[in-house]
PDB file of C-alpha atoms in Angstrom:
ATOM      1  CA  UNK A 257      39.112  -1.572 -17.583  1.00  0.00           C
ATOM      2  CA  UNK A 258      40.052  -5.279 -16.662  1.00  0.00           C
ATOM      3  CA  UNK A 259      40.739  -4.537 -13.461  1.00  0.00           C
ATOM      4  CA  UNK A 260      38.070  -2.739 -12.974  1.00  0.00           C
ATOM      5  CA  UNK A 261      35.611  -5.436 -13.810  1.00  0.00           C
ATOM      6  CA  UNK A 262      37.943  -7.884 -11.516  1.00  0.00           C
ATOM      7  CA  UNK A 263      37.568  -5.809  -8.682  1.00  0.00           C
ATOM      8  CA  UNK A 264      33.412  -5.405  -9.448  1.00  0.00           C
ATOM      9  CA  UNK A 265      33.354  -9.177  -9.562  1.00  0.00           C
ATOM     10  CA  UNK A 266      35.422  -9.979  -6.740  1.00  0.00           C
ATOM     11  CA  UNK A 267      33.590  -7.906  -4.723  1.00  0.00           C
ATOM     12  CA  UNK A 268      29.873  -9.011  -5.813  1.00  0.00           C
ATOM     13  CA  UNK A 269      30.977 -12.420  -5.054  1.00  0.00           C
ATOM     14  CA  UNK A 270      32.075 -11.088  -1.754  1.00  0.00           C
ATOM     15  CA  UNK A 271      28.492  -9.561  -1.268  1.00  0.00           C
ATOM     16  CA  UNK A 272      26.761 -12.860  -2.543  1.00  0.00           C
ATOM     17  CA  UNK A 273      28.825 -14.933  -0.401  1.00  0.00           C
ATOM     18  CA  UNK A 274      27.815 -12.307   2.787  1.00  0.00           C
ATOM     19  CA  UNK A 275      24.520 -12.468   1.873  1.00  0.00           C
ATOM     20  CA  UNK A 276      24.653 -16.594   2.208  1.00  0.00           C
ATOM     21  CA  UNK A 277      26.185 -16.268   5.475  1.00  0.00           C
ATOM     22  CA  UNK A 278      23.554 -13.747   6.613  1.00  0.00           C
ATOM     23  CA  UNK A 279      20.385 -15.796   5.506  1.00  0.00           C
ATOM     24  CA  UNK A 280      22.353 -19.073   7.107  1.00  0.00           C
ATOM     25  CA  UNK A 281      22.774 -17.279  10.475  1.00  0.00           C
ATOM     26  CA  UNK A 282      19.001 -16.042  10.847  1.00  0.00           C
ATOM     27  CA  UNK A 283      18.188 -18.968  10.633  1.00  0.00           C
ATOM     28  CA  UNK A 284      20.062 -20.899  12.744  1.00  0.00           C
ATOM     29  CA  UNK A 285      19.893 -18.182  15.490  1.00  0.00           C
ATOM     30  CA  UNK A 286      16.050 -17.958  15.036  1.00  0.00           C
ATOM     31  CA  UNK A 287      15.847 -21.518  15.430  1.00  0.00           C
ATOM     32  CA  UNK A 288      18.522 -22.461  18.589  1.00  0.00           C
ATOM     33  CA  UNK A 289      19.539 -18.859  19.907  1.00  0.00           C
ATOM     34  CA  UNK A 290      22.507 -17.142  19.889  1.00  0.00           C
ATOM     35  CA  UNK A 291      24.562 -18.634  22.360  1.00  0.00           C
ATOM     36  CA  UNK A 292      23.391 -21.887  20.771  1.00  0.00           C
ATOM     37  CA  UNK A 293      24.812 -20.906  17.863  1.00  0.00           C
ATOM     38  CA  UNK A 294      28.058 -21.905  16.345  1.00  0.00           C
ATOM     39  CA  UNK A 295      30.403 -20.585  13.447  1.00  0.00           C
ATOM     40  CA  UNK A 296      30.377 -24.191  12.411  1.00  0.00           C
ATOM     41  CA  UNK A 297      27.221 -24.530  12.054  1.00  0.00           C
ATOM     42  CA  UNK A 298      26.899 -21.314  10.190  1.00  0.00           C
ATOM     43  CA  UNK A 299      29.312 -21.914   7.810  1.00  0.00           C
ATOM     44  CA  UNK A 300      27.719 -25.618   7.211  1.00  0.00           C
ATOM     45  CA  UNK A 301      24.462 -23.667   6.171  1.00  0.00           C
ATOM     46  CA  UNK A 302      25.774 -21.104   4.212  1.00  0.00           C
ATOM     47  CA  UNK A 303      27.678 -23.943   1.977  1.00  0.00           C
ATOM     48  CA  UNK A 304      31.156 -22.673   2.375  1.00  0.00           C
ATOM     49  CA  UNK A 305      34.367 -23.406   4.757  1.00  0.00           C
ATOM     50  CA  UNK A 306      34.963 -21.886   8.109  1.00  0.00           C
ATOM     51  CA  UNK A 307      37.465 -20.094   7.057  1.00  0.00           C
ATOM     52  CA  UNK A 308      35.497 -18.047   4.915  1.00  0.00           C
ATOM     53  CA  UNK A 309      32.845 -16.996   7.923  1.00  0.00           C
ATOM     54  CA  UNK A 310      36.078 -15.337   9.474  1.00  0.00           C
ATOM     55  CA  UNK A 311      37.468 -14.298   5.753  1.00  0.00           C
ATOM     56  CA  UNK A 312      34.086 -12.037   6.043  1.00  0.00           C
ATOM     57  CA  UNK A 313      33.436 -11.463   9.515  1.00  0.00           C
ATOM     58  CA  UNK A 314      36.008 -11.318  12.751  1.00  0.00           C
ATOM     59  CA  UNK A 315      33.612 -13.284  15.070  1.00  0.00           C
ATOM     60  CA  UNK A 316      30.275 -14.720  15.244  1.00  0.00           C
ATOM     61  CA  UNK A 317      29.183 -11.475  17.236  1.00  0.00           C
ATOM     62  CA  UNK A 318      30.736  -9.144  14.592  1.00  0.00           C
ATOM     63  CA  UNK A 319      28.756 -11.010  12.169  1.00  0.00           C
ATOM     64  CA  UNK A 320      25.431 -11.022  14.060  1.00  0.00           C
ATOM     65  CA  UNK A 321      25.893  -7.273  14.396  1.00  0.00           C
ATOM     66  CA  UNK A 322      26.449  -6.828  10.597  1.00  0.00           C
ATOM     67  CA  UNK A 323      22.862  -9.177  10.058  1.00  0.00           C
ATOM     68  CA  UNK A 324      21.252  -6.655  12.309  1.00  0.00           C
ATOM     69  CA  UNK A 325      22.265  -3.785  10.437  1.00  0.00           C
ATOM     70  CA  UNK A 326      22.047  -5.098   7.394  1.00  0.00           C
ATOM     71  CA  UNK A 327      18.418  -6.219   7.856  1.00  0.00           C
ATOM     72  CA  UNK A 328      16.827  -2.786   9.155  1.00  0.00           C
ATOM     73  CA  UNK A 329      18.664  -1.128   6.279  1.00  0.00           C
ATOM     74  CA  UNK A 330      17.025  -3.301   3.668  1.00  0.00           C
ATOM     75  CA  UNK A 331      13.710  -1.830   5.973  1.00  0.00           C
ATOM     76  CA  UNK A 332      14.741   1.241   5.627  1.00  0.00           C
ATOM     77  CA  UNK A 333      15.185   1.216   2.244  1.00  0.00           C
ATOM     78  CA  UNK A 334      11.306   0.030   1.559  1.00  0.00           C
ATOM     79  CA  UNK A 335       9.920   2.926   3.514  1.00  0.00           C
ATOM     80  CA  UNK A 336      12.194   5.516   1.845  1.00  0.00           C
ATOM     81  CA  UNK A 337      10.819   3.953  -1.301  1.00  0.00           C
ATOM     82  CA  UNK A 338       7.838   3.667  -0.535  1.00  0.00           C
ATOM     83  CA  UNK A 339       7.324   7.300   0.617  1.00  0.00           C
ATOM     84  CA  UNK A 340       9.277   8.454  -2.246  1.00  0.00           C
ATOM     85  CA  UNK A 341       6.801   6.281  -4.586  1.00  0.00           C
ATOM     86  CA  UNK A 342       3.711   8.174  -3.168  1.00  0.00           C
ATOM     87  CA  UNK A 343       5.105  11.501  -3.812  1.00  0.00           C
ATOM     88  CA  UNK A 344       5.851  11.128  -6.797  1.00  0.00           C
ATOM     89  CA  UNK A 345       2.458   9.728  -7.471  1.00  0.00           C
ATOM     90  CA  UNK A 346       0.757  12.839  -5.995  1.00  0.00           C
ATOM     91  CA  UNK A 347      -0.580  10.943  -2.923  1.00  0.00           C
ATOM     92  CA  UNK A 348      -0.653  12.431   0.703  1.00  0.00           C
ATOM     93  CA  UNK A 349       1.162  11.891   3.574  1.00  0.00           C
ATOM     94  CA  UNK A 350      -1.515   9.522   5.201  1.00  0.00           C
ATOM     95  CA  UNK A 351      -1.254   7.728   1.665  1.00  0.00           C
ATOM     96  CA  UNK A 352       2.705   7.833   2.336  1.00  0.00           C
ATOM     97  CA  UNK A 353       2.290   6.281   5.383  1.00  0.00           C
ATOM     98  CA  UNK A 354       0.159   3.412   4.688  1.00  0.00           C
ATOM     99  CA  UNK A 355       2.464   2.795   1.636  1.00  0.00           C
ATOM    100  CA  UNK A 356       4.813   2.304   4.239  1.00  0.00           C
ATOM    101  CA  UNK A 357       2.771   0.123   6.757  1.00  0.00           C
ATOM    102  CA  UNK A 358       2.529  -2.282   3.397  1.00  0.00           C
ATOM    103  CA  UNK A 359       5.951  -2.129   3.162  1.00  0.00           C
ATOM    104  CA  UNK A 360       6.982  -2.978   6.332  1.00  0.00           C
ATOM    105  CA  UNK A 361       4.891  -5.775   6.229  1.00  0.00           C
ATOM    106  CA  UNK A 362       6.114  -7.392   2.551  1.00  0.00           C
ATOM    107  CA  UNK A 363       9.636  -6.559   4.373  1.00  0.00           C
ATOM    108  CA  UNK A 364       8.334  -8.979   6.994  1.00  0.00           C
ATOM    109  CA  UNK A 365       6.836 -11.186   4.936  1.00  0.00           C
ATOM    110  CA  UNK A 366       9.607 -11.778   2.954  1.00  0.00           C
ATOM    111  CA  UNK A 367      11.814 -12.236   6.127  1.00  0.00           C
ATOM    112  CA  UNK A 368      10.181 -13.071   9.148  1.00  0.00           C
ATOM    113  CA  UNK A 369      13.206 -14.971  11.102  1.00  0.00           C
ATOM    114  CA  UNK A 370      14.934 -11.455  10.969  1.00  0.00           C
ATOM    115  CA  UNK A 371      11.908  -9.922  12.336  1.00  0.00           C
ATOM    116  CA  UNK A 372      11.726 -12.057  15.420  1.00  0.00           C
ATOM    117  CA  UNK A 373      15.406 -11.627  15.913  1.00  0.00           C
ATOM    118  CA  UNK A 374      15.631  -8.132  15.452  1.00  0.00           C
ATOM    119  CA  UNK A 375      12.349  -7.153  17.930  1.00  0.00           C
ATOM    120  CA  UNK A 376      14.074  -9.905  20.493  1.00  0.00           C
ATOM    121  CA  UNK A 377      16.893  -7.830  20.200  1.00  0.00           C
ATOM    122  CA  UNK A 378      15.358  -4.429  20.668  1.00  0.00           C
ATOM    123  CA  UNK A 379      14.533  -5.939  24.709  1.00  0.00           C
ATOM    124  CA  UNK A 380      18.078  -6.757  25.255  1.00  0.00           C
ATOM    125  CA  UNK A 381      20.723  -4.347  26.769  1.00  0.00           C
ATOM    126  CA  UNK A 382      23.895  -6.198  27.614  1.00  0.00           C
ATOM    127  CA  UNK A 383      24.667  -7.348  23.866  1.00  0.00           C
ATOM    128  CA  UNK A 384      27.660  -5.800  22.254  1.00  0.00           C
ATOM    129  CA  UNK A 385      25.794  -4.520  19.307  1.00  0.00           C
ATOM    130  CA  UNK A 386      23.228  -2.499  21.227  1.00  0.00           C
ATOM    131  CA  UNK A 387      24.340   0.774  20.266  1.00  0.00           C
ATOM    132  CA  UNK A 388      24.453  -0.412  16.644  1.00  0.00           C
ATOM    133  CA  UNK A 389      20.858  -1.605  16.934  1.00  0.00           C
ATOM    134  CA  UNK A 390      19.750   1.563  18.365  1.00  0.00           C
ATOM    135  CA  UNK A 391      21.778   3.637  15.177  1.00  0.00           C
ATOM    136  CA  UNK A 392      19.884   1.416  12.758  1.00  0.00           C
ATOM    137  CA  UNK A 393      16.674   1.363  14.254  1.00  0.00           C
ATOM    138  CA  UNK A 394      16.575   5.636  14.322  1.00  0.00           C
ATOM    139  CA  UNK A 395      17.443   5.506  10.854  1.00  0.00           C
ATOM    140  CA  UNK A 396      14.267   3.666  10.073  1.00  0.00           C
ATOM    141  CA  UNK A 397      12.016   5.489  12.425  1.00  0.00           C
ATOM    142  CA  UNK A 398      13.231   8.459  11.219  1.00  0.00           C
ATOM    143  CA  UNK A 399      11.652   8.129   7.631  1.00  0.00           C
ATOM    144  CA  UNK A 400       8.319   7.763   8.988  1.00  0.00           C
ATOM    145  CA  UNK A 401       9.206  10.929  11.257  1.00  0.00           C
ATOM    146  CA  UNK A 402      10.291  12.748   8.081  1.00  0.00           C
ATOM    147  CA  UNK A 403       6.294  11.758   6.495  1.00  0.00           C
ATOM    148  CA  UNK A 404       4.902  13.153   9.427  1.00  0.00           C
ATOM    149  CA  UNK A 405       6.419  15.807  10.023  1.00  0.00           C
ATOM    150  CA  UNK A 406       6.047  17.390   6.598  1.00  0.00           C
ATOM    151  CA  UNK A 407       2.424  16.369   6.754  1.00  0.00           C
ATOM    152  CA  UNK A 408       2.441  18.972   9.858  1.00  0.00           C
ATOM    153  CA  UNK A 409       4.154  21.764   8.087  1.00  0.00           C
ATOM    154  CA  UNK A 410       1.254  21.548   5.327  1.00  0.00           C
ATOM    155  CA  UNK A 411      -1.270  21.253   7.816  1.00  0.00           C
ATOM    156  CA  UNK A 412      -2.483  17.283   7.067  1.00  0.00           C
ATOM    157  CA  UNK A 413      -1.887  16.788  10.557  1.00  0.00           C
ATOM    158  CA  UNK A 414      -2.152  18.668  13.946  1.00  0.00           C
ATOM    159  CA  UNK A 415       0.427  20.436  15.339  1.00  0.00           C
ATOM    160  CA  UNK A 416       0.043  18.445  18.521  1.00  0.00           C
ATOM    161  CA  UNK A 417       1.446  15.362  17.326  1.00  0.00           C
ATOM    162  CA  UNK A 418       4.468  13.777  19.388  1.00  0.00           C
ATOM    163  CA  UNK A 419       6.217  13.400  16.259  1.00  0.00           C
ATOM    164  CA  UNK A 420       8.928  11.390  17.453  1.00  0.00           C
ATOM    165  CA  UNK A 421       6.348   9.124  19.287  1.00  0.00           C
ATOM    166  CA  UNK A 422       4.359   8.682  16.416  1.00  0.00           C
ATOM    167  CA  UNK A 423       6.511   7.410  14.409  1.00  0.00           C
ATOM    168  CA  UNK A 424       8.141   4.832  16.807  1.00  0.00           C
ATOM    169  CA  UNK A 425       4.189   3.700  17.634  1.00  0.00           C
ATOM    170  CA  UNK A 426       3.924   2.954  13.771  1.00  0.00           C
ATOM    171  CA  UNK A 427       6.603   0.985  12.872  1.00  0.00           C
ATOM    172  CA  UNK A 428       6.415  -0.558  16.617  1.00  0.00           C
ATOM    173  CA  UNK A 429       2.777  -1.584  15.504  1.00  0.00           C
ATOM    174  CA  UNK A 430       3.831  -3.030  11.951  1.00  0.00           C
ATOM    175  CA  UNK A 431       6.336  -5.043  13.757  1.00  0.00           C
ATOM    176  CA  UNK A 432       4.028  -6.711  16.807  1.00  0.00           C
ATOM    177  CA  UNK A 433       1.140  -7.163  14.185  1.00  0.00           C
ATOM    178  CA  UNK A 434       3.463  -9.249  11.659  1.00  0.00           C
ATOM    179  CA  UNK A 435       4.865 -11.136  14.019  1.00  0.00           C
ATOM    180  CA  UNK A 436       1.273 -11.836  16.030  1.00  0.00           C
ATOM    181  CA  UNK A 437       0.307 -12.189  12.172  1.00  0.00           C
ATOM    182  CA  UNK A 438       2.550 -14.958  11.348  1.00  0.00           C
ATOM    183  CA  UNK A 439       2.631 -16.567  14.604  1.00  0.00           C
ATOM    184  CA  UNK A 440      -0.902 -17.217  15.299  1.00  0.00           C
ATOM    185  CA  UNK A 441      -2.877 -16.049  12.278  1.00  0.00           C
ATOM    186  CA  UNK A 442      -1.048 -17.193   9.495  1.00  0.00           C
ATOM    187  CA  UNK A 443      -4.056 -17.862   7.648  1.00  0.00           C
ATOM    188  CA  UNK A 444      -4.209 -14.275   6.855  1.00  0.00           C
ATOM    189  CA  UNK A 445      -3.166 -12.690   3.684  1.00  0.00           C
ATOM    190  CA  UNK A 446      -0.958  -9.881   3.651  1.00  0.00           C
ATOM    191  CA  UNK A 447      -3.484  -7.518   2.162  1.00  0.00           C
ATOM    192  CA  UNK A 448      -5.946  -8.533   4.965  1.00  0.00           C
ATOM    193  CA  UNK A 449      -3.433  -7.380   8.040  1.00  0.00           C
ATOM    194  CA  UNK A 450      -2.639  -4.395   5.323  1.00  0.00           C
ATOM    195  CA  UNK A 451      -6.701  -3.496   6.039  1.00  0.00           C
ATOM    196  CA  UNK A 452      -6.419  -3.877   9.489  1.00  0.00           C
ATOM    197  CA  UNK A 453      -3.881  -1.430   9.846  1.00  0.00           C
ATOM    198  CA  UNK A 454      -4.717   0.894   7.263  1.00  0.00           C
ATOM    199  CA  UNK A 455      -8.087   1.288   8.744  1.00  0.00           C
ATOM    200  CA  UNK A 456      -6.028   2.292  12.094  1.00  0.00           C
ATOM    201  CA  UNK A 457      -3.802   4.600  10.635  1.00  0.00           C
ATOM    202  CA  UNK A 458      -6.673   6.529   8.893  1.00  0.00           C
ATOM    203  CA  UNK A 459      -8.801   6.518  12.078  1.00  0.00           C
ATOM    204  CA  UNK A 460     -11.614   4.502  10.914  1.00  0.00           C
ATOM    205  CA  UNK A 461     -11.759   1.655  13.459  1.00  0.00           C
ATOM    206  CA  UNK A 462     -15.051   3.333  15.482  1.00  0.00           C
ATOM    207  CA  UNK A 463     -17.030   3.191  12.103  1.00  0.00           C
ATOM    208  CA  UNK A 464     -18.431   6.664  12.662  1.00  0.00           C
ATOM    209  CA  UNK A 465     -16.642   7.472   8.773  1.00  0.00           C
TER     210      UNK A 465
END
C-alpha cells in the first residue's frame, strides 16, 4: 500500500511538474515563436533545472508536440462534457451544441496563448508534429460530429447535412471568433460572443424568428 501511494505521488508530481513546463512553453512560444524559443528559457519559466525539461521531454519539439496534444484533449474533454451534460439534462442536440460553442469558448478563455498556437499550427505542414495535430484535432471534431449526427438519426436535423463539414465549420468558427474576440474586441464578455454565436447556430441571425 506504501508503494502504491509512492508511485501515485511520484507520478502526480511528475504531472504537476509537466503541466509547469507546458504553461511555461505557451507562453514563451506565443510570445517569440518557436524557433525563437529555447529549452533554457523554458525551463527558466517553468521554475525548474534544464535537466528536468529533458527528464520529461526528449527535445523541445517532442515537448511542443506533447503541449499540442495535450491542449486539444483538455478541448475535447469540455465538449464531451458538455454534450454529455445536456443529455442528461433532457436538452436537444441544438442545445448540445451550443453547450459546446460555450465551451469551446471558456476553453479559450481560460487559455488563449494555446489557442493562437494551436490555429497557427493547423496552417503549417512541414512541422514534425503535423500528423499528431491532425489525430488530435479529429478527435475533437469528431464529438461535435457524434451531436450531429444523432440529431439526424432522430430527425432534428436534415438528412442533407455534410456532417463531417459541419462539424469542422463549428468548432472552426468558435476558434476564429475567440481569437478575433480577444484580439480586437476584448471588451466583450464571454456570454456576449456566446449570443452571437448561439444566435448563428440556431439560425436566427435574419430576424425572421
Amino acid at each position: 500500500m506504501e508503494s502504491s501511494n509512492a508511485a501515485s505521488g511520484g507520478s502526480t508530481r511528475r504531472e504537476a511538474t509537466r503541466q509547469k513546463l507546458y504553461e511555461a512553453a505557451v507562453t514563451l512560444i506565443a510570445e517569440q515563436g518557436f524557433s525563437a524559443t529555447t529549452v533554457d528559457e523554458i525551463a527558466e519559466r517553468a521554475g525548474v533545472a534544464k535537466g528536468t525539461v529533458y527528464y520529461n521531454f526528449a527535445s523541445k519539439s517532442v515537448l511542443f508536440e506533447e503541449l499540442l496534444r495535450h491542449g486539444v484533449e483538455l478541448l475535447t474533454a469540455s465538449l464531451r462534457e458538455a454534450a454529455e451534460k445536456t443529455a442528461r439534462d433532457g436538452g436537444s442536440k441544438v442545445d448540445a451544441l451550443d453547450a459546446m460553442i460555450r465551451a469551446g469558448l471558456v476553453f479559450i478563455d481560460r487559455y488563449p496563448s494555446f489557442t493562437q498556437l494551436y490555429v497557427a499550427e493547423l496552417w503549417r505542414t512541414n512541422r514534425a508534429w503535423q500528423s499528431t495535430l491532425m489525430v488530435v484535432r479529429q478527435q475533437a471534431v469528431a464529438v461535435v460530429e457524434g451531436v450531429l449526427r444523432e440529431g439526424v438519426d432522430n430527425g432534428e436535423f436534415s438528412e442533407e447535412i455534410d456532417v463531417q463539414l459541419t462539424a469542422a465549420a463549428l468548432v472552426g468558427m468558435v476558434l476564429v471568433a475567440a481569437l478575433d474576440w480577444k484580439s480586437f474586441q476584448p471588451e466583450r464578455s464571454l456570454d456576449d460572443v456566446h449570443s452571437a454565436l448561439s444566435r448563428l447556430l440556431q439560425g436566427r441571425v435574419s430576424g425572421r424568428n
